[in-house]
Amino acid sequence: MNQSQNEIREPDFARGSDGLLPAIAQDAQTHQVLMLAWMNREAFQETFRTGQATYYSRSRGKLWRKGEESGHRQKVLEIRIDCDADTILLLVEQQGAACHEGYASCFFRTCTADGLVVNQTRLVDPESLYPRSQST
Amino acid sequence: MNQSQNEIREPDFARGSDGLLPAIAQDAQTHQVLMLAWMNREAFQETFRTGQATYYSRSRGKLWRKGEESGHRQKVLEIRIDCDADTILLLVEQQGAACHEGYASCFFRTCTADGLVVNQTRLVDPESLYPRSQST
């Protein structure tokens, strides 16, 4: 009867490099795969608790509350984990563009024999997303 | 005029830990996210060349031609890369179940406040997938 208490209730962060696991964000309505980022346990727990996607920024070395600068937040409707409990899938309601390049999805380029081909229309000018940051 | 020759034509494997990048497989028809695995340059090039998903198995330390044991292959219809060129998205035509547990997708469990909840119906008995392997 206590079996559910012994189940893994969260991802197995010990399986990740430096305690980080990949987290995929998918648009719950369009089903478009938006991006992949990384989560540590703290990011996962904050996401679970707040319902807003929070990742761990490897480059900045700290929690990254998606959209805190751009306003392009992700409301998390569902969190799934895979069979090995080492990958996270978020079903989200995306505000604005998920990609800092201004595209709906970060996966806006297709690999072809002739090189990379853009497969989406840009939604917003990336310069308008981060007005305080320098483009150099 | 030679700009396209200077573009990244493949993912930036130098950005991956041990030269490995995460690769997401998404069903091209249902848009279900099926699984996440890893690719090195060799796996990527074989996938691009053959049109069949080939990953790198971290546990086995060698190329993993998806479905070579189970028959549940993935025909790759399109390969996309993200803005940082460090994540790969495959749009695939999945034969059978993507997950070795017999589910269509590896993300068959949802994290809830009451624990993990299975969100899919099993397609096939996992015992039937790998009849020669032991279940212990």
PDB file of C-alpha atoms in Angstrom:
ATOM      1  CA  MET A   1       0.000   0.000   0.000  1.00  0.00           C
ATOM      2  CA  ASN A   2       2.976   2.265   0.505  1.00  0.00           C
ATOM      3  CA  GLN A   3       4.377   1.443  -2.897  1.00  0.00           C
ATOM      4  CA  SER A   4       3.779   4.933  -4.245  1.00  0.00           C
ATOM      5  CA  GLN A   5       5.966   6.318  -1.485  1.00  0.00           C
ATOM      6  CA  ASN A   6       8.855   4.261  -2.778  1.00  0.00           C
ATOM      7  CA  GLU A   7       8.444   5.360  -6.361  1.00  0.00           C
ATOM      8  CA  ILE A   8      10.660   7.997  -7.862  1.00  0.00           C
ATOM      9  CA  ARG A   9       8.685  11.177  -7.438  1.00  0.00           C
ATOM     10  CA  GLU A  10      11.195  13.397  -9.159  1.00  0.00           C
ATOM     11  CA  PRO A  11      13.898  13.000 -11.790  1.00  0.00           C
ATOM     12  CA  ASP A  12      17.071  11.188 -10.843  1.00  0.00           C
ATOM     13  CA  PHE A  13      19.462  14.135 -10.707  1.00  0.00           C
ATOM     14  CA  ALA A  14      22.345  11.857  -9.725  1.00  0.00           C
ATOM     15  CA  ARG A  15      22.278  10.592 -13.326  1.00  0.00           C
ATOM     16  CA  GLY A  16      23.031  14.021 -14.739  1.00  0.00           C
ATOM     17  CA  SER A  17      26.443  15.525 -15.318  1.00  0.00           C
ATOM     18  CA  ASP A  18      26.994  17.952 -12.423  1.00  0.00           C
ATOM     19  CA  GLY A  19      23.483  17.152 -11.253  1.00  0.00           C
ATOM     20  CA  LEU A  20      21.958  18.681 -14.382  1.00  0.00           C
ATOM     21  CA  LEU A  21      19.341  16.987 -16.541  1.00  0.00           C
ATOM     22  CA  PRO A  22      18.051  18.070 -19.946  1.00  0.00           C
ATOM     23  CA  ALA A  23      14.570  19.595 -19.906  1.00  0.00           C
ATOM     24  CA  ILE A  24      12.574  19.887 -23.121  1.00  0.00           C
ATOM     25  CA  ALA A  25       9.859  22.540 -23.383  1.00  0.00           C
ATOM     26  CA  GLN A  26       6.987  21.697 -25.717  1.00  0.00           C
ATOM     27  CA  ASP A  27       4.082  24.025 -26.501  1.00  0.00           C
ATOM     28  CA  ALA A  28       1.032  22.311 -25.021  1.00  0.00           C
ATOM     29  CA  GLN A  29      -1.278  23.709 -27.692  1.00  0.00           C
ATOM     30  CA  THR A  30       0.730  23.635 -30.942  1.00  0.00           C
ATOM     31  CA  HIS A  31       2.931  20.690 -29.832  1.00  0.00           C
ATOM     32  CA  GLN A  32       5.940  22.522 -31.240  1.00  0.00           C
ATOM     33  CA  VAL A  33       9.202  21.640 -29.496  1.00  0.00           C
ATOM     34  CA  LEU A  34      10.346  25.041 -28.266  1.00  0.00           C
ATOM     35  CA  MET A  35      13.730  24.579 -26.639  1.00  0.00           C
ATOM     36  CA  LEU A  36      15.977  22.439 -24.508  1.00  0.00           C
ATOM     37  CA  ALA A  37      17.573  23.763 -21.340  1.00  0.00           C
ATOM     38  CA  TRP A  38      18.959  22.260 -18.136  1.00  0.00           C
ATOM     39  CA  MET A  39      17.590  21.746 -14.661  1.00  0.00           C
ATOM     40  CA  ASN A  40      19.128  20.932 -11.321  1.00  0.00           C
ATOM     41  CA  ARG A  41      16.973  19.798  -8.420  1.00  0.00           C
ATOM     42  CA  GLU A  42      16.433  23.371  -7.231  1.00  0.00           C
ATOM     43  CA  ALA A  43      15.205  24.489 -10.675  1.00  0.00           C
ATOM     44  CA  PHE A  44      12.917  21.474 -10.912  1.00  0.00           C
ATOM     45  CA  GLN A  45      11.415  22.047  -7.491  1.00  0.00           C
ATOM     46  CA  GLU A  46      10.867  25.742  -8.156  1.00  0.00           C
ATOM     47  CA  THR A  47       9.204  24.908 -11.471  1.00  0.00           C
ATOM     48  CA  PHE A  48       6.987  22.337  -9.804  1.00  0.00           C
ATOM     49  CA  ARG A  49       6.085  24.711  -6.977  1.00  0.00           C
ATOM     50  CA  THR A  50       5.501  27.900  -8.978  1.00  0.00           C
ATOM     51  CA  GLY A  51       4.193  26.530 -12.287  1.00  0.00           C
ATOM     52  CA  GLN A  52       6.629  28.811 -14.131  1.00  0.00           C
ATOM     53  CA  ALA A  53       9.571  27.265 -15.994  1.00  0.00           C
ATOM     54  CA  THR A  54      12.841  27.763 -14.156  1.00  0.00           C
ATOM     55  CA  TYR A  55      16.042  26.314 -15.561  1.00  0.00           C
ATOM     56  CA  TYR A  56      19.691  26.317 -14.544  1.00  0.00           C
ATOM     57  CA  SER A  57      21.870  28.458 -16.774  1.00  0.00           C
ATOM     58  CA  ARG A  58      25.143  26.661 -17.354  1.00  0.00           C
ATOM     59  CA  SER A  59      26.792  29.802 -18.739  1.00  0.00           C
ATOM     60  CA  ARG A  60      25.690  32.035 -15.865  1.00  0.00           C
ATOM     61  CA  GLY A  61      25.968  29.356 -13.200  1.00  0.00           C
ATOM     62  CA  LYS A  62      22.651  30.161 -11.559  1.00  0.00           C
ATOM     63  CA  LEU A  63      18.917  29.658 -11.784  1.00  0.00           C
ATOM     64  CA  TRP A  64      17.313  31.114 -14.871  1.00  0.00           C
ATOM     65  CA  ARG A  65      13.678  32.088 -14.537  1.00  0.00           C
ATOM     66  CA  LYS A  66      12.629  31.901 -18.161  1.00  0.00           C
ATOM     67  CA  GLY A  67      11.259  35.238 -19.340  1.00  0.00           C
ATOM     68  CA  GLU A  68      12.408  37.278 -16.364  1.00  0.00           C
ATOM     69  CA  GLU A  69      14.190  39.670 -18.751  1.00  0.00           C
ATOM     70  CA  SER A  70      12.230  39.243 -21.972  1.00  0.00           C
ATOM     71  CA  GLY A  71       8.800  38.713 -20.450  1.00  0.00           C
ATOM     72  CA  HIS A  72       8.489  35.560 -22.566  1.00  0.00           C
ATOM     73  CA  ARG A  73       7.559  33.310 -19.695  1.00  0.00           C
ATOM     74  CA  GLN A  74       6.496  29.676 -19.817  1.00  0.00           C
ATOM     75  CA  LYS A  75       3.525  28.615 -17.745  1.00  0.00           C
ATOM     76  CA  VAL A  76       3.993  24.920 -17.012  1.00  0.00           C
ATOM     77  CA  LEU A  77       0.864  22.835 -17.455  1.00  0.00           C
ATOM     78  CA  GLU A  78       2.421  19.397 -17.016  1.00  0.00           C
ATOM     79  CA  ILE A  79       5.781  17.863 -16.156  1.00  0.00           C
ATOM     80  CA  ARG A  80       6.718  14.453 -17.505  1.00  0.00           C
ATOM     81  CA  ILE A  81       9.811  12.336 -16.987  1.00  0.00           C
ATOM     82  CA  ASP A  82      11.187   9.621 -19.198  1.00  0.00           C
ATOM     83  CA  CYS A  83      11.681   5.907 -18.521  1.00  0.00           C
ATOM     84  CA  ASP A  84      15.162   6.429 -17.073  1.00  0.00           C
ATOM     85  CA  ALA A  85      14.027   9.462 -15.044  1.00  0.00           C
ATOM     86  CA  ASP A  86      16.912  11.440 -16.492  1.00  0.00           C
ATOM     87  CA  THR A  87      15.098  13.697 -18.958  1.00  0.00           C
ATOM     88  CA  ILE A  88      12.267  16.132 -18.229  1.00  0.00           C
ATOM     89  CA  LEU A  89       9.504  17.196 -20.597  1.00  0.00           C
ATOM     90  CA  LEU A  90       7.540  20.352 -19.823  1.00  0.00           C
ATOM     91  CA  LEU A  91       4.233  21.043 -21.525  1.00  0.00           C
ATOM     92  CA  VAL A  92       3.986  24.813 -21.487  1.00  0.00           C
ATOM     93  CA  GLU A  93       1.922  27.794 -22.430  1.00  0.00           C
ATOM     94  CA  GLN A  94       4.507  30.043 -24.037  1.00  0.00           C
ATOM     95  CA  GLN A  95       4.283  33.815 -23.840  1.00  0.00           C
ATOM     96  CA  GLY A  96       5.803  35.362 -26.972  1.00  0.00           C
ATOM     97  CA  ALA A  97       8.860  33.794 -28.570  1.00  0.00           C
ATOM     98  CA  ALA A  98      10.684  30.985 -26.787  1.00  0.00           C
ATOM     99  CA  CYS A  99      13.946  31.711 -28.620  1.00  0.00           C
ATOM    100  CA  HIS A 100      16.198  34.653 -27.821  1.00  0.00           C
ATOM    101  CA  GLU A 101      16.629  35.027 -31.586  1.00  0.00           C
ATOM    102  CA  GLY A 102      12.966  35.992 -31.801  1.00  0.00           C
ATOM    103  CA  TYR A 103      11.610  32.747 -33.232  1.00  0.00           C
ATOM    104  CA  ALA A 104       8.732  30.777 -31.729  1.00  0.00           C
ATOM    105  CA  SER A 105      11.062  27.799 -31.349  1.00  0.00           C
ATOM    106  CA  CYS A 106      14.836  27.568 -30.958  1.00  0.00           C
ATOM    107  CA  PHE A 107      14.769  24.824 -33.614  1.00  0.00           C
ATOM    108  CA  PHE A 108      14.270  27.263 -36.490  1.00  0.00           C
ATOM    109  CA  ARG A 109      16.960  25.777 -38.728  1.00  0.00           C
ATOM    110  CA  THR A 110      16.821  22.563 -40.738  1.00  0.00           C
ATOM    111  CA  CYS A 111      19.965  20.705 -41.749  1.00  0.00           C
ATOM    112  CA  THR A 112      19.960  19.977 -45.481  1.00  0.00           C
ATOM    113  CA  ALA A 113      22.545  18.825 -47.978  1.00  0.00           C
ATOM    114  CA  ASP A 114      22.772  22.463 -49.086  1.00  0.00           C
ATOM    115  CA  GLY A 115      23.352  23.789 -45.577  1.00  0.00           C
ATOM    116  CA  LEU A 116      21.040  25.218 -42.954  1.00  0.00           C
ATOM    117  CA  VAL A 117      17.603  26.440 -44.002  1.00  0.00           C
ATOM    118  CA  VAL A 118      15.407  28.619 -41.767  1.00  0.00           C
ATOM    119  CA  ASN A 119      12.029  26.910 -41.304  1.00  0.00           C
ATOM    120  CA  GLN A 120      10.125  29.610 -39.382  1.00  0.00           C
ATOM    121  CA  THR A 121       9.200  33.249 -39.609  1.00  0.00           C
ATOM    122  CA  ARG A 122      10.720  35.463 -36.938  1.00  0.00           C
ATOM    123  CA  LEU A 123       8.054  36.634 -34.499  1.00  0.00           C
ATOM    124  CA  VAL A 124       9.876  39.512 -32.882  1.00  0.00           C
ATOM    125  CA  ASP A 125      13.037  41.551 -33.380  1.00  0.00           C
ATOM    126  CA  PRO A 126      15.609  40.096 -30.952  1.00  0.00           C
ATOM    127  CA  GLU A 127      16.903  43.622 -30.306  1.00  0.00           C
ATOM    128  CA  SER A 128      13.556  44.464 -28.763  1.00  0.00           C
ATOM    129  CA  LEU A 129      13.778  41.527 -26.374  1.00  0.00           C
ATOM    130  CA  TYR A 130      16.859  42.618 -24.477  1.00  0.00           C
ATOM    131  CA  PRO A 131      17.012  46.400 -24.901  1.00  0.00           C
ATOM    132  CA  ARG A 132      19.531  46.833 -22.129  1.00  0.00           C
ATOM    133  CA  SER A 133      22.022  44.290 -23.371  1.00  0.00           C
ATOM    134  CA  GLN A 134      24.688  45.106 -25.938  1.00  0.00           C
ATOM    135  CA  SER A 135      24.612  43.313 -29.251  1.00  0.00           C
ATOM    136  CA  THR A 136      28.395  43.075 -29.541  1.00  0.00           C
TER     137      THR A 136
ATOM    138  CA  MET B   1      28.365  34.984 -51.904  1.00  0.00           C
ATOM    139  CA  ASN B   2      30.226  32.295 -50.030  1.00  0.00           C
ATOM    140  CA  GLN B   3      28.423  33.045 -46.825  1.00  0.00           C
ATOM    141  CA  SER B   4      26.566  29.740 -46.776  1.00  0.00           C
ATOM    142  CA  GLN B   5      29.888  27.917 -46.879  1.00  0.00           C
ATOM    143  CA  ASN B   6      30.867  29.612 -43.636  1.00  0.00           C
ATOM    144  CA  GLU B   7      27.661  28.732 -41.852  1.00  0.00           C
ATOM    145  CA  ILE B   8      27.557  25.898 -39.374  1.00  0.00           C
ATOM    146  CA  ARG B   9      26.286  22.973 -41.389  1.00  0.00           C
ATOM    147  CA  GLU B  10      26.184  20.586 -38.506  1.00  0.00           C
ATOM    148  CA  PRO B  11      25.768  20.809 -34.744  1.00  0.00           C
ATOM    149  CA  ASP B  12      28.653  22.168 -32.706  1.00  0.00           C
ATOM    150  CA  PHE B  13      29.844  18.964 -31.071  1.00  0.00           C
ATOM    151  CA  ALA B  14      32.628  20.826 -29.268  1.00  0.00           C
ATOM    152  CA  ARG B  15      29.913  22.295 -27.036  1.00  0.00           C
ATOM    153  CA  GLY B  16      28.858  18.881 -25.779  1.00  0.00           C
ATOM    154  CA  SER B  17      30.250  17.020 -22.823  1.00  0.00           C
ATOM    155  CA  ASP B  18      32.590  14.364 -24.303  1.00  0.00           C
ATOM    156  CA  GLY B  19      31.481  15.525 -27.744  1.00  0.00           C
ATOM    157  CA  LEU B  20      27.914  14.371 -27.118  1.00  0.00           C
ATOM    158  CA  LEU B  21      24.837  16.494 -27.766  1.00  0.00           C
ATOM    159  CA  PRO B  22      21.229  15.778 -26.767  1.00  0.00           C
ATOM    160  CA  ALA B  23      18.992  14.674 -29.623  1.00  0.00           C
ATOM    161  CA  ILE B  24      15.204  14.810 -29.249  1.00  0.00           C
ATOM    162  CA  ALA B  25      13.049  12.529 -31.399  1.00  0.00           C
ATOM    163  CA  GLN B  26       9.573  13.836 -32.187  1.00  0.00           C
ATOM    164  CA  ASP B  27       6.927  11.928 -34.125  1.00  0.00           C
ATOM    165  CA  ALA B  28       6.456  13.896 -37.339  1.00  0.00           C
ATOM    166  CA  GLN B  29       2.799  12.938 -37.606  1.00  0.00           C
ATOM    167  CA  THR B  30       1.461  12.979 -34.020  1.00  0.00           C
ATOM    168  CA  HIS B  31       4.028  15.559 -32.791  1.00  0.00           C
ATOM    169  CA  GLN B  32       4.493  13.469 -29.660  1.00  0.00           C
ATOM    170  CA  VAL B  33       7.943  13.854 -28.111  1.00  0.00           C
ATOM    171  CA  LEU B  34       9.195  10.271 -28.155  1.00  0.00           C
ATOM    172  CA  MET B  35      12.579  10.233 -26.454  1.00  0.00           C
ATOM    173  CA  LEU B  36      15.865  11.944 -25.863  1.00  0.00           C
ATOM    174  CA  ALA B  37      19.168  10.268 -26.624  1.00  0.00           C
ATOM    175  CA  TRP B  38      22.708  11.408 -27.389  1.00  0.00           C
ATOM    176  CA  MET B  39      24.685  11.878 -30.573  1.00  0.00           C
ATOM    177  CA  ASN B  40      28.348  12.304 -31.347  1.00  0.00           C
ATOM    178  CA  ARG B  41      29.475  13.508 -34.772  1.00  0.00           C
ATOM    179  CA  GLU B  42      29.647   9.964 -36.131  1.00  0.00           C
ATOM    180  CA  ALA B  43      26.066   9.212 -35.048  1.00  0.00           C
ATOM    181  CA  PHE B  44      24.854  12.473 -36.533  1.00  0.00           C
ATOM    182  CA  GLN B  45      26.591  11.889 -39.849  1.00  0.00           C
ATOM    183  CA  GLU B  46      25.299   8.328 -40.099  1.00  0.00           C
ATOM    184  CA  THR B  47      21.770   9.553 -39.322  1.00  0.00           C
ATOM    185  CA  PHE B  48      22.053  12.264 -41.957  1.00  0.00           C
ATOM    186  CA  ARG B  49      23.463   9.860 -44.540  1.00  0.00           C
ATOM    187  CA  THR B  50      21.155   6.886 -43.964  1.00  0.00           C
ATOM    188  CA  GLY B  51      17.915   8.585 -42.877  1.00  0.00           C
ATOM    189  CA  GLN B  52      17.654   6.144 -39.949  1.00  0.00           C
ATOM    190  CA  ALA B  53      18.146   7.427 -36.405  1.00  0.00           C
ATOM    191  CA  THR B  54      21.512   6.443 -34.978  1.00  0.00           C
ATOM    192  CA  TYR B  55      22.505   7.572 -31.510  1.00  0.00           C
ATOM    193  CA  TYR B  56      25.498   7.086 -29.256  1.00  0.00           C
ATOM    194  CA  SER B  57      24.803   4.822 -26.290  1.00  0.00           C
ATOM    195  CA  ARG B  58      26.559   6.241 -23.250  1.00  0.00           C
ATOM    196  CA  SER B  59      26.080   3.017 -21.280  1.00  0.00           C
ATOM    197  CA  ARG B  60      27.393   0.770 -24.050  1.00  0.00           C
ATOM    198  CA  GLY B  61      29.998   3.251 -25.301  1.00  0.00           C
ATOM    199  CA  LYS B  62      29.183   2.744 -28.971  1.00  0.00           C
ATOM    200  CA  LEU B  63      26.826   3.707 -31.760  1.00  0.00           C
ATOM    201  CA  TRP B  64      23.229   2.653 -31.220  1.00  0.00           C
ATOM    202  CA  ARG B  65      21.205   2.071 -34.348  1.00  0.00           C
ATOM    203  CA  LYS B  66      17.725   2.602 -32.930  1.00  0.00           C
ATOM    204  CA  GLY B  67      15.599  -0.478 -33.494  1.00  0.00           C
ATOM    205  CA  GLU B  68      18.395  -2.818 -34.537  1.00  0.00           C
ATOM    206  CA  GLU B  69      17.288  -5.264 -31.823  1.00  0.00           C
ATOM    207  CA  SER B  70      13.607  -4.421 -31.367  1.00  0.00           C
ATOM    208  CA  GLY B  71      12.815  -3.551 -34.989  1.00  0.00           C
ATOM    209  CA  HIS B  72      11.326  -0.292 -33.747  1.00  0.00           C
ATOM    210  CA  ARG B  73      13.298   1.912 -36.095  1.00  0.00           C
ATOM    211  CA  GLN B  74      12.991   5.626 -36.651  1.00  0.00           C
ATOM    212  CA  LYS B  75      12.951   6.928 -40.197  1.00  0.00           C
ATOM    213  CA  VAL B  76      14.257  10.479 -40.052  1.00  0.00           C
ATOM    214  CA  LEU B  77      12.275  12.960 -42.129  1.00  0.00           C
ATOM    215  CA  GLU B  78      13.956  16.147 -40.978  1.00  0.00           C
ATOM    216  CA  ILE B  79      16.848  17.213 -38.749  1.00  0.00           C
ATOM    217  CA  ARG B  80      16.753  20.564 -36.997  1.00  0.00           C
ATOM    218  CA  ILE B  81      19.284  22.263 -34.740  1.00  0.00           C
ATOM    219  CA  ASP B  82      18.691  24.919 -32.142  1.00  0.00           C
ATOM    220  CA  CYS B  83      19.962  28.501 -31.955  1.00  0.00           C
ATOM    221  CA  ASP B  84      23.149  27.480 -30.129  1.00  0.00           C
ATOM    222  CA  ALA B  85      23.688  24.499 -32.435  1.00  0.00           C
ATOM    223  CA  ASP B  86      24.075  22.277 -29.386  1.00  0.00           C
ATOM    224  CA  THR B  87      20.765  20.408 -29.444  1.00  0.00           C
ATOM    225  CA  ILE B  88      19.346  18.285 -32.257  1.00  0.00           C
ATOM    226  CA  LEU B  89      15.671  17.704 -33.054  1.00  0.00           C
ATOM    227  CA  LEU B  90      14.728  14.759 -35.267  1.00  0.00           C
ATOM    228  CA  LEU B  91      11.307  14.568 -36.875  1.00  0.00           C
ATOM    229  CA  VAL B  92      10.740  10.862 -37.311  1.00  0.00           C
ATOM    230  CA  GLU B  93       8.406   8.196 -38.546  1.00  0.00           C
ATOM    231  CA  GLN B  94       8.409   5.751 -35.652  1.00  0.00           C
ATOM    232  CA  GLN B  95       7.987   2.025 -36.172  1.00  0.00           C
ATOM    233  CA  GLY B  96       6.251   0.491 -33.146  1.00  0.00           C
ATOM    234  CA  ALA B  97       7.021   1.785 -29.652  1.00  0.00           C
ATOM    235  CA  ALA B  98       9.866   4.246 -29.145  1.00  0.00           C
ATOM    236  CA  CYS B  99      10.296   3.249 -25.503  1.00  0.00           C
ATOM    237  CA  HIS B 100      11.936   0.001 -24.382  1.00  0.00           C
ATOM    238  CA  GLU B 101       9.176  -0.186 -21.759  1.00  0.00           C
ATOM    239  CA  GLY B 102       6.680  -0.702 -24.569  1.00  0.00           C
ATOM    240  CA  TYR B 103       5.121   2.759 -24.584  1.00  0.00           C
ATOM    241  CA  ALA B 104       4.812   4.974 -27.646  1.00  0.00           C
ATOM    242  CA  SER B 105       6.866   7.629 -25.870  1.00  0.00           C
ATOM    243  CA  CYS B 106       9.472   7.388 -23.119  1.00  0.00           C
ATOM    244  CA  PHE B 107       7.666  10.263 -21.376  1.00  0.00           C
ATOM    245  CA  PHE B 108       4.819   8.075 -20.166  1.00  0.00           C
ATOM    246  CA  ARG B 109       4.847   9.368 -16.575  1.00  0.00           C
ATOM    247  CA  THR B 110       3.568  12.688 -15.287  1.00  0.00           C
ATOM    248  CA  CYS B 111       4.875  14.220 -12.061  1.00  0.00           C
ATOM    249  CA  THR B 112       2.020  15.157  -9.754  1.00  0.00           C
ATOM    250  CA  ALA B 113       1.738  16.118  -6.108  1.00  0.00           C
ATOM    251  CA  ASP B 114       0.573  12.559  -5.476  1.00  0.00           C
ATOM    252  CA  GLY B 115       3.530  10.964  -7.227  1.00  0.00           C
ATOM    253  CA  LEU B 116       4.044   9.679 -10.753  1.00  0.00           C
ATOM    254  CA  VAL B 117       1.011   8.943 -12.898  1.00  0.00           C
ATOM    255  CA  VAL B 118       1.184   6.917 -16.113  1.00  0.00           C
ATOM    256  CA  ASN B 119      -0.292   8.976 -18.954  1.00  0.00           C
ATOM    257  CA  GLN B 120      -0.229   6.427 -21.806  1.00  0.00           C
ATOM    258  CA  THR B 121      -1.411   2.940 -22.622  1.00  0.00           C
ATOM    259  CA  ARG B 122       1.330   0.404 -23.193  1.00  0.00           C
ATOM    260  CA  LEU B 123       1.531  -0.577 -26.854  1.00  0.00           C
ATOM    261  CA  VAL B 124       3.552  -3.760 -26.570  1.00  0.00           C
ATOM    262  CA  ASP B 125       4.821  -6.107 -23.887  1.00  0.00           C
ATOM    263  CA  PRO B 126       8.452  -5.142 -23.252  1.00  0.00           C
ATOM    264  CA  GLU B 127       9.316  -8.834 -22.827  1.00  0.00           C
ATOM    265  CA  SER B 128       8.406  -9.345 -26.451  1.00  0.00           C
ATOM    266  CA  LEU B 129      10.759  -6.607 -27.584  1.00  0.00           C
ATOM    267  CA  TYR B 130      13.961  -8.185 -26.373  1.00  0.00           C
ATOM    268  CA  PRO B 131      13.251 -11.907 -26.160  1.00  0.00           C
ATOM    269  CA  ARG B 132      16.902 -12.823 -25.906  1.00  0.00           C
ATOM    270  CA  SER B 133      17.716 -10.527 -23.011  1.00  0.00           C
ATOM    271  CA  GLN B 134      17.172 -11.499 -19.416  1.00  0.00           C
ATOM    272  CA  SER B 135      14.715  -9.574 -17.340  1.00  0.00           C
ATOM    273  CA  THR B 136      16.828  -9.688 -14.181  1.00  0.00           C
TER     274      THR B 136
END
